[in-house]
Tab-separated table of C-alpha atoms and ligand atoms in Angstrom:
chain	number	residue	atom	x	y	z
A	780	UNK	CA	81.171	111.663	100.039
A	781	UNK	CA	79.852	111.177	96.452
A	782	UNK	CA	79.883	114.414	95.160
A	783	UNK	CA	83.584	115.216	93.872
A	784	UNK	CA	84.060	114.097	90.316
A	785	UNK	CA	86.109	110.845	89.759
A	786	UNK	CA	89.105	111.253	87.822
A	787	UNK	CA	89.952	108.665	84.869
A	788	UNK	CA	93.729	108.148	84.139
A	789	UNK	CA	95.305	107.964	81.232
A	790	UNK	CA	97.433	104.677	80.083
A	791	UNK	CA	100.782	107.407	80.443
A	792	UNK	CA	99.845	107.847	83.611
A	793	UNK	CA	98.621	104.652	84.969
A	794	UNK	CA	102.091	103.715	83.825
A	795	UNK	CA	103.764	106.062	86.400
A	796	UNK	CA	101.366	104.966	89.235
A	797	UNK	CA	102.749	101.631	88.080
A	798	UNK	CA	106.082	102.854	88.467
A	799	UNK	CA	105.391	104.854	92.010
A	800	UNK	CA	103.274	101.227	93.104
A	801	UNK	CA	106.617	99.071	92.322
A	802	UNK	CA	108.648	101.540	94.239
A	803	UNK	CA	106.148	101.619	97.150
A	804	UNK	CA	106.166	97.472	97.387
A	805	UNK	CA	109.698	97.622	97.143
A	806	UNK	CA	109.971	100.070	99.949
A	807	UNK	CA	107.827	97.871	102.299
A	808	UNK	CA	109.727	94.221	101.098
A	809	UNK	CA	113.104	96.612	102.575
A	810	UNK	CA	111.363	97.255	105.618
A	811	UNK	CA	109.893	93.850	106.137
A	812	UNK	CA	113.566	92.905	106.787
A	813	UNK	CA	114.032	95.257	109.370
A	814	UNK	CA	111.300	94.194	111.514
A	815	UNK	CA	112.595	92.783	114.613
A	816	UNK	CA	112.265	92.612	118.159
A	817	UNK	CA	114.430	95.950	119.350
A	818	UNK	CA	114.005	98.047	116.494
A	819	UNK	CA	112.508	101.513	117.283
A	820	UNK	CA	109.156	102.945	115.015
A	821	UNK	CA	111.682	105.740	114.416
A	822	UNK	CA	114.447	103.699	112.803
A	823	UNK	CA	112.193	102.429	110.723
A	824	UNK	CA	111.182	105.623	109.294
A	825	UNK	CA	114.621	106.951	109.301
A	826	UNK	CA	115.748	103.457	107.166
A	827	UNK	CA	112.742	104.390	105.135
A	828	UNK	CA	113.369	108.227	104.109
A	829	UNK	CA	116.926	107.295	103.106
A	830	UNK	CA	116.111	104.755	101.091
A	831	UNK	CA	113.011	106.669	98.821
A	832	UNK	CA	115.756	109.551	98.897
A	833	UNK	CA	118.036	107.347	97.480
A	834	UNK	CA	115.373	106.081	94.845
A	835	UNK	CA	114.779	109.717	93.822
A	836	UNK	CA	111.341	109.657	95.203
A	837	UNK	CA	109.839	111.405	98.355
A	838	UNK	CA	108.064	110.458	101.040
A	839	UNK	CA	104.328	111.795	100.457
A	840	UNK	CA	103.787	112.010	104.655
A	841	UNK	CA	105.816	113.715	105.663
A	842	UNK	CA	104.589	117.380	106.561
A	843	UNK	CA	100.941	116.017	104.376
A	844	UNK	CA	98.376	117.792	106.857
A	845	UNK	CA	101.226	118.529	109.568
A	846	UNK	CA	101.898	114.841	109.755
A	847	UNK	CA	105.496	114.802	111.367
A	848	UNK	CA	107.398	111.307	109.900
A	849	UNK	CA	108.030	109.563	106.674
A	850	UNK	CA	106.023	106.449	107.163
A	851	UNK	CA	103.194	105.813	109.734
A	852	UNK	CA	103.753	102.708	112.064
A	853	UNK	CA	100.481	100.930	113.214
A	854	UNK	CA	101.489	98.653	116.320
A	855	UNK	CA	99.161	96.148	118.115
A	856	UNK	CA	95.754	98.162	119.211
A	857	UNK	CA	96.632	101.539	116.821
A	858	UNK	CA	94.488	101.033	113.661
A	859	UNK	CA	96.428	104.044	111.838
A	860	UNK	CA	98.236	106.655	111.539
A	861	UNK	CA	100.835	105.793	114.327
A	862	UNK	CA	103.771	108.119	114.324
A	863	UNK	CA	107.313	106.424	114.728
A	864	UNK	CA	109.450	107.132	117.790
A	865	UNK	CA	111.816	106.657	119.007
A	866	UNK	CA	110.885	105.515	122.560
A	867	UNK	CA	108.994	102.685	121.126
A	868	UNK	CA	110.766	99.801	120.775
A	869	UNK	CA	108.831	96.403	119.090
A	870	UNK	CA	109.255	93.489	120.451
A	871	UNK	CA	107.970	89.396	120.245
A	872	UNK	CA	104.446	88.943	119.977
A	873	UNK	CA	103.733	92.360	118.619
A	874	UNK	CA	102.044	93.117	115.272
A	875	UNK	CA	103.061	96.182	113.292
A	876	UNK	CA	101.847	97.944	110.122
A	877	UNK	CA	103.532	100.275	108.126
A	878	UNK	CA	102.067	102.505	105.433
A	879	UNK	CA	104.402	103.891	102.907
A	880	UNK	CA	103.588	106.152	100.009
A	881	UNK	CA	106.335	107.205	98.247
A	882	UNK	CA	106.043	109.765	95.207
A	883	UNK	CA	108.016	109.099	92.153
A	884	UNK	CA	107.761	111.271	89.213
A	885	UNK	CA	104.773	112.953	90.840
A	886	UNK	CA	102.611	110.267	91.164
A	887	UNK	CA	101.646	107.959	94.693
A	888	UNK	CA	102.137	104.238	95.406
A	889	UNK	CA	100.321	103.765	98.502
A	890	UNK	CA	100.691	100.530	100.086
A	891	UNK	CA	100.762	98.727	103.523
A	892	UNK	CA	101.428	95.670	105.169
A	893	UNK	CA	100.609	94.053	108.778
A	894	UNK	CA	103.910	92.758	109.848
A	895	UNK	CA	104.635	89.898	112.733
A	896	UNK	CA	107.218	90.651	115.176
A	897	UNK	CA	109.065	87.593	116.333
A	898	UNK	CA	106.468	84.971	117.330
A	899	UNK	CA	102.779	86.066	116.959
A	900	UNK	CA	100.159	84.605	119.102
A	901	UNK	CA	97.198	82.412	117.360
A	902	UNK	CA	95.092	85.694	117.684
A	903	UNK	CA	97.285	87.873	116.167
A	904	UNK	CA	98.018	85.268	113.271
A	905	UNK	CA	94.639	84.783	112.528
A	906	UNK	CA	93.361	88.477	112.543
A	907	UNK	CA	96.326	89.351	110.351
A	908	UNK	CA	95.362	86.579	108.288
A	909	UNK	CA	91.739	86.852	107.633
A	910	UNK	CA	92.812	91.447	107.151
A	911	UNK	CA	94.542	90.088	104.182
A	912	UNK	CA	92.008	88.153	103.098
A	913	UNK	CA	89.257	90.741	103.549
A	914	UNK	CA	92.073	93.236	100.970
A	915	UNK	CA	91.715	90.222	98.026
A	916	UNK	CA	88.392	89.695	98.360
A	917	UNK	CA	87.599	93.442	97.837
A	918	UNK	CA	90.371	93.682	95.227
A	919	UNK	CA	88.393	90.727	93.461
A	920	UNK	CA	85.043	92.584	92.904
A	921	UNK	CA	86.649	94.866	90.788
A	922	UNK	CA	85.726	95.810	87.223
A	923	UNK	CA	84.135	97.822	85.211
A	924	UNK	CA	80.105	98.116	86.262
A	925	UNK	CA	80.243	96.680	89.503
A	926	UNK	CA	79.249	99.242	92.172
A	927	UNK	CA	81.904	101.028	95.232
A	928	UNK	CA	79.387	99.112	97.629
A	929	UNK	CA	80.423	95.692	96.174
A	930	UNK	CA	83.967	95.958	97.298
A	931	UNK	CA	83.192	97.272	100.974
A	932	UNK	CA	80.263	94.283	101.146
A	933	UNK	CA	82.517	91.499	100.293
A	934	UNK	CA	85.381	92.914	103.048
A	935	UNK	CA	82.495	93.522	105.513
A	936	UNK	CA	81.061	89.919	104.788
A	937	UNK	CA	84.518	87.678	105.383
A	938	UNK	CA	85.712	89.942	108.431
A	939	UNK	CA	82.414	89.625	110.440
A	940	UNK	CA	81.696	85.782	109.151
A	941	UNK	CA	84.989	85.430	111.524
A	942	UNK	CA	83.730	87.426	113.961
A	943	UNK	CA	85.976	91.039	113.357
A	944	UNK	CA	84.678	94.290	112.799
A	945	UNK	CA	85.400	97.072	110.155
A	946	UNK	CA	86.606	100.159	110.780
A	947	UNK	CA	84.277	102.665	109.397
A	948	UNK	CA	86.428	106.256	110.107
A	949	UNK	CA	88.781	105.401	107.456
A	950	UNK	CA	88.497	104.386	104.065
A	951	UNK	CA	90.071	103.873	100.767
A	952	UNK	CA	90.563	106.838	98.329
A	953	UNK	CA	91.339	107.702	95.012
A	954	UNK	CA	95.115	108.295	94.709
A	955	UNK	CA	97.215	109.827	91.685
A	956	UNK	CA	99.295	112.647	91.586
A	957	UNK	CA	97.017	113.975	94.331
A	958	UNK	CA	97.507	111.594	97.906
A	959	UNK	CA	94.079	111.546	98.832
A	960	UNK	CA	90.704	112.391	96.131
A	961	UNK	CA	87.346	111.056	95.148
A	962	UNK	CA	86.264	108.618	95.323
A	963	UNK	CA	85.850	107.409	98.777
A	964	UNK	CA	86.040	103.283	99.392
A	965	UNK	CA	84.285	102.420	102.662
A	966	UNK	CA	85.507	98.855	103.862
A	967	UNK	CA	81.770	98.177	104.510
A	968	UNK	CA	78.765	98.622	102.675
A	969	UNK	CA	75.900	96.717	100.536
A	970	UNK	CA	76.161	95.313	97.129
A	971	UNK	CA	74.300	96.936	94.049
A	972	UNK	CA	75.258	100.349	95.753
A	973	UNK	CA	77.493	102.986	94.982
A	974	UNK	CA	78.857	105.040	92.559
A	975	UNK	CA	79.575	102.381	89.150
A	976	UNK	CA	83.471	101.383	88.501
A	977	UNK	CA	84.784	102.492	85.104
A	978	UNK	CA	88.019	102.059	83.293
A	979	UNK	CA	90.740	104.148	84.215
A	980	UNK	CA	89.303	105.069	88.088
A	981	UNK	CA	92.832	104.658	90.220
A	982	UNK	CA	92.203	103.773	94.336
A	983	UNK	CA	93.412	102.438	97.399
A	984	UNK	CA	91.760	99.654	99.345
A	985	UNK	CA	92.909	99.595	102.478
A	986	UNK	CA	90.686	97.862	105.092
A	987	UNK	CA	90.978	98.192	108.930
A	988	UNK	CA	89.978	94.882	110.434
A	989	UNK	CA	89.371	95.082	114.344
A	990	UNK	CA	89.442	91.865	117.260
A	991	UNK	CA	86.807	93.629	118.978
A	992	UNK	CA	84.605	96.733	118.337
A	993	UNK	CA	85.199	99.170	115.564
A	994	UNK	CA	84.821	102.298	117.031
A	995	UNK	CA	88.324	104.041	116.803
A	996	UNK	CA	90.008	107.402	119.457
A	997	UNK	CA	92.049	109.606	118.220
A	998	UNK	CA	95.051	110.361	120.604
A	999	UNK	CA	96.081	113.630	121.808
A	1000	UNK	CA	98.704	113.771	119.051
A	1001	UNK	CA	95.912	114.402	116.659
A	1002	UNK	CA	96.999	111.523	114.492
A	1003	UNK	CA	97.299	108.116	116.067
A	1004	UNK	CA	93.934	106.393	115.776
A	1005	UNK	CA	93.360	103.460	118.310
A	1006	UNK	CA	90.918	100.664	118.958
A	1007	UNK	CA	88.317	101.845	121.571
A	1008	UNK	CA	88.593	98.751	123.613
A	1009	UNK	CA	92.001	98.450	123.400
A	1010	UNK	CA	92.033	95.556	121.520
A	1011	UNK	CA	94.149	94.510	118.056
A	1012	UNK	CA	93.931	95.904	114.852
A	1013	UNK	CA	95.355	95.196	111.421
A	1014	UNK	CA	95.279	96.372	108.099
A	1015	UNK	CA	96.317	95.672	104.558
A	1016	UNK	CA	96.475	98.691	101.342
A	1017	UNK	CA	97.194	98.438	97.561
A	1018	UNK	CA	96.733	101.078	95.248
A	1019	UNK	CA	94.408	99.486	92.540
A	1020	UNK	CA	93.159	100.727	88.477
A	1021	UNK	CA	89.326	99.590	86.778
A	1022	UNK	CA	90.868	97.755	83.734
A	1023	UNK	CA	89.099	97.364	80.808
A	1024	UNK	CA	88.561	93.837	81.889
A	1025	UNK	CA	88.865	93.837	85.857
A	1026	UNK	CA	91.449	95.084	88.028
A	1027	UNK	CA	95.016	95.836	88.434
A	1028	UNK	CA	97.197	95.965	91.291
A	1029	UNK	CA	99.393	98.793	91.090
A	1030	UNK	CA	101.785	97.987	94.281
A	1031	UNK	CA	103.343	94.856	93.548
A	1032	UNK	CA	106.965	94.560	92.957
A	1033	UNK	CA	108.753	94.222	89.684
B	2281	MF3	N1	98.859	105.935	103.833
B	2281	MF3	C1	97.973	106.332	104.714
B	2281	MF3	C2	96.532	106.481	103.689
B	2281	MF3	O1	96.391	105.170	103.452
B	2281	MF3	C3	97.906	108.330	104.905
B	2281	MF3	C4	98.715	108.588	105.890
B	2281	MF3	S1	98.577	110.320	105.822
B	2281	MF3	C5	99.305	110.598	107.087
B	2281	MF3	O2	95.892	106.589	103.111
B	2281	MF3	F1	99.341	111.982	107.099
B	2281	MF3	F2	99.415	110.247	107.673
B	2281	MF3	F3	100.474	110.100	106.492
B	2282	CO	CO1	98.656	104.241	102.856
B	2283	CO	CO1	95.804	105.032	101.075
């Protein structure tokens, strides 16, 4: 970590990232309308793939290092990288993170949200709300001259003040025509530490926040990461650009 060079994107490249990002946000808006008790995670995957193709885009996860599906669907204790499955049917009270990454005109829009299936428990509702706020507090740190550690520190402070933990094993990342590149963006850290942010850097912030321990275990499928204690985990992700005077969220619907 920290040795690779960080590419600065041109205005033209950021325009393409904004278009890919808007498409990704619109895909999540569409999938949100389908999240209900009784739908399977494979149904969500297939709807996402069909929608993406109709927009002349491609699903980056499909075949990425062997990932078998078009989106990640991470239910309840799944931290991230859940694989859509016909046998996994959503039920009232579940929480599900849907993580999408369409590639449009060569550029990636990477975003995720955690949705409630039916009516959430008060515990699930609080975890999901705190996780969304963690993402926004991380984004609020971004401006030229700030440090990567400032982002993680803001997220960690808010998560831990709410008695939750921050996942260590998965981090945000640079994203462009490449899905995962430098820099790495930990969701924990120390203010004033880490590389300095510069205008033109584009990366994701994607905190995974757990009710219990931060420790993760990967299942035998080689992908699905779950909490070691089986307690709930939530996540939100945006792709952002560092601008001259602050930050622009690229994964917002038009
Ligand atoms: N979209 C995920 C991220 O936020 C990566 C998924 S990789 C996959 O970085 F292979 F699991 F799809
Ligand atoms: Co993602
Ligand atoms: Co990402």
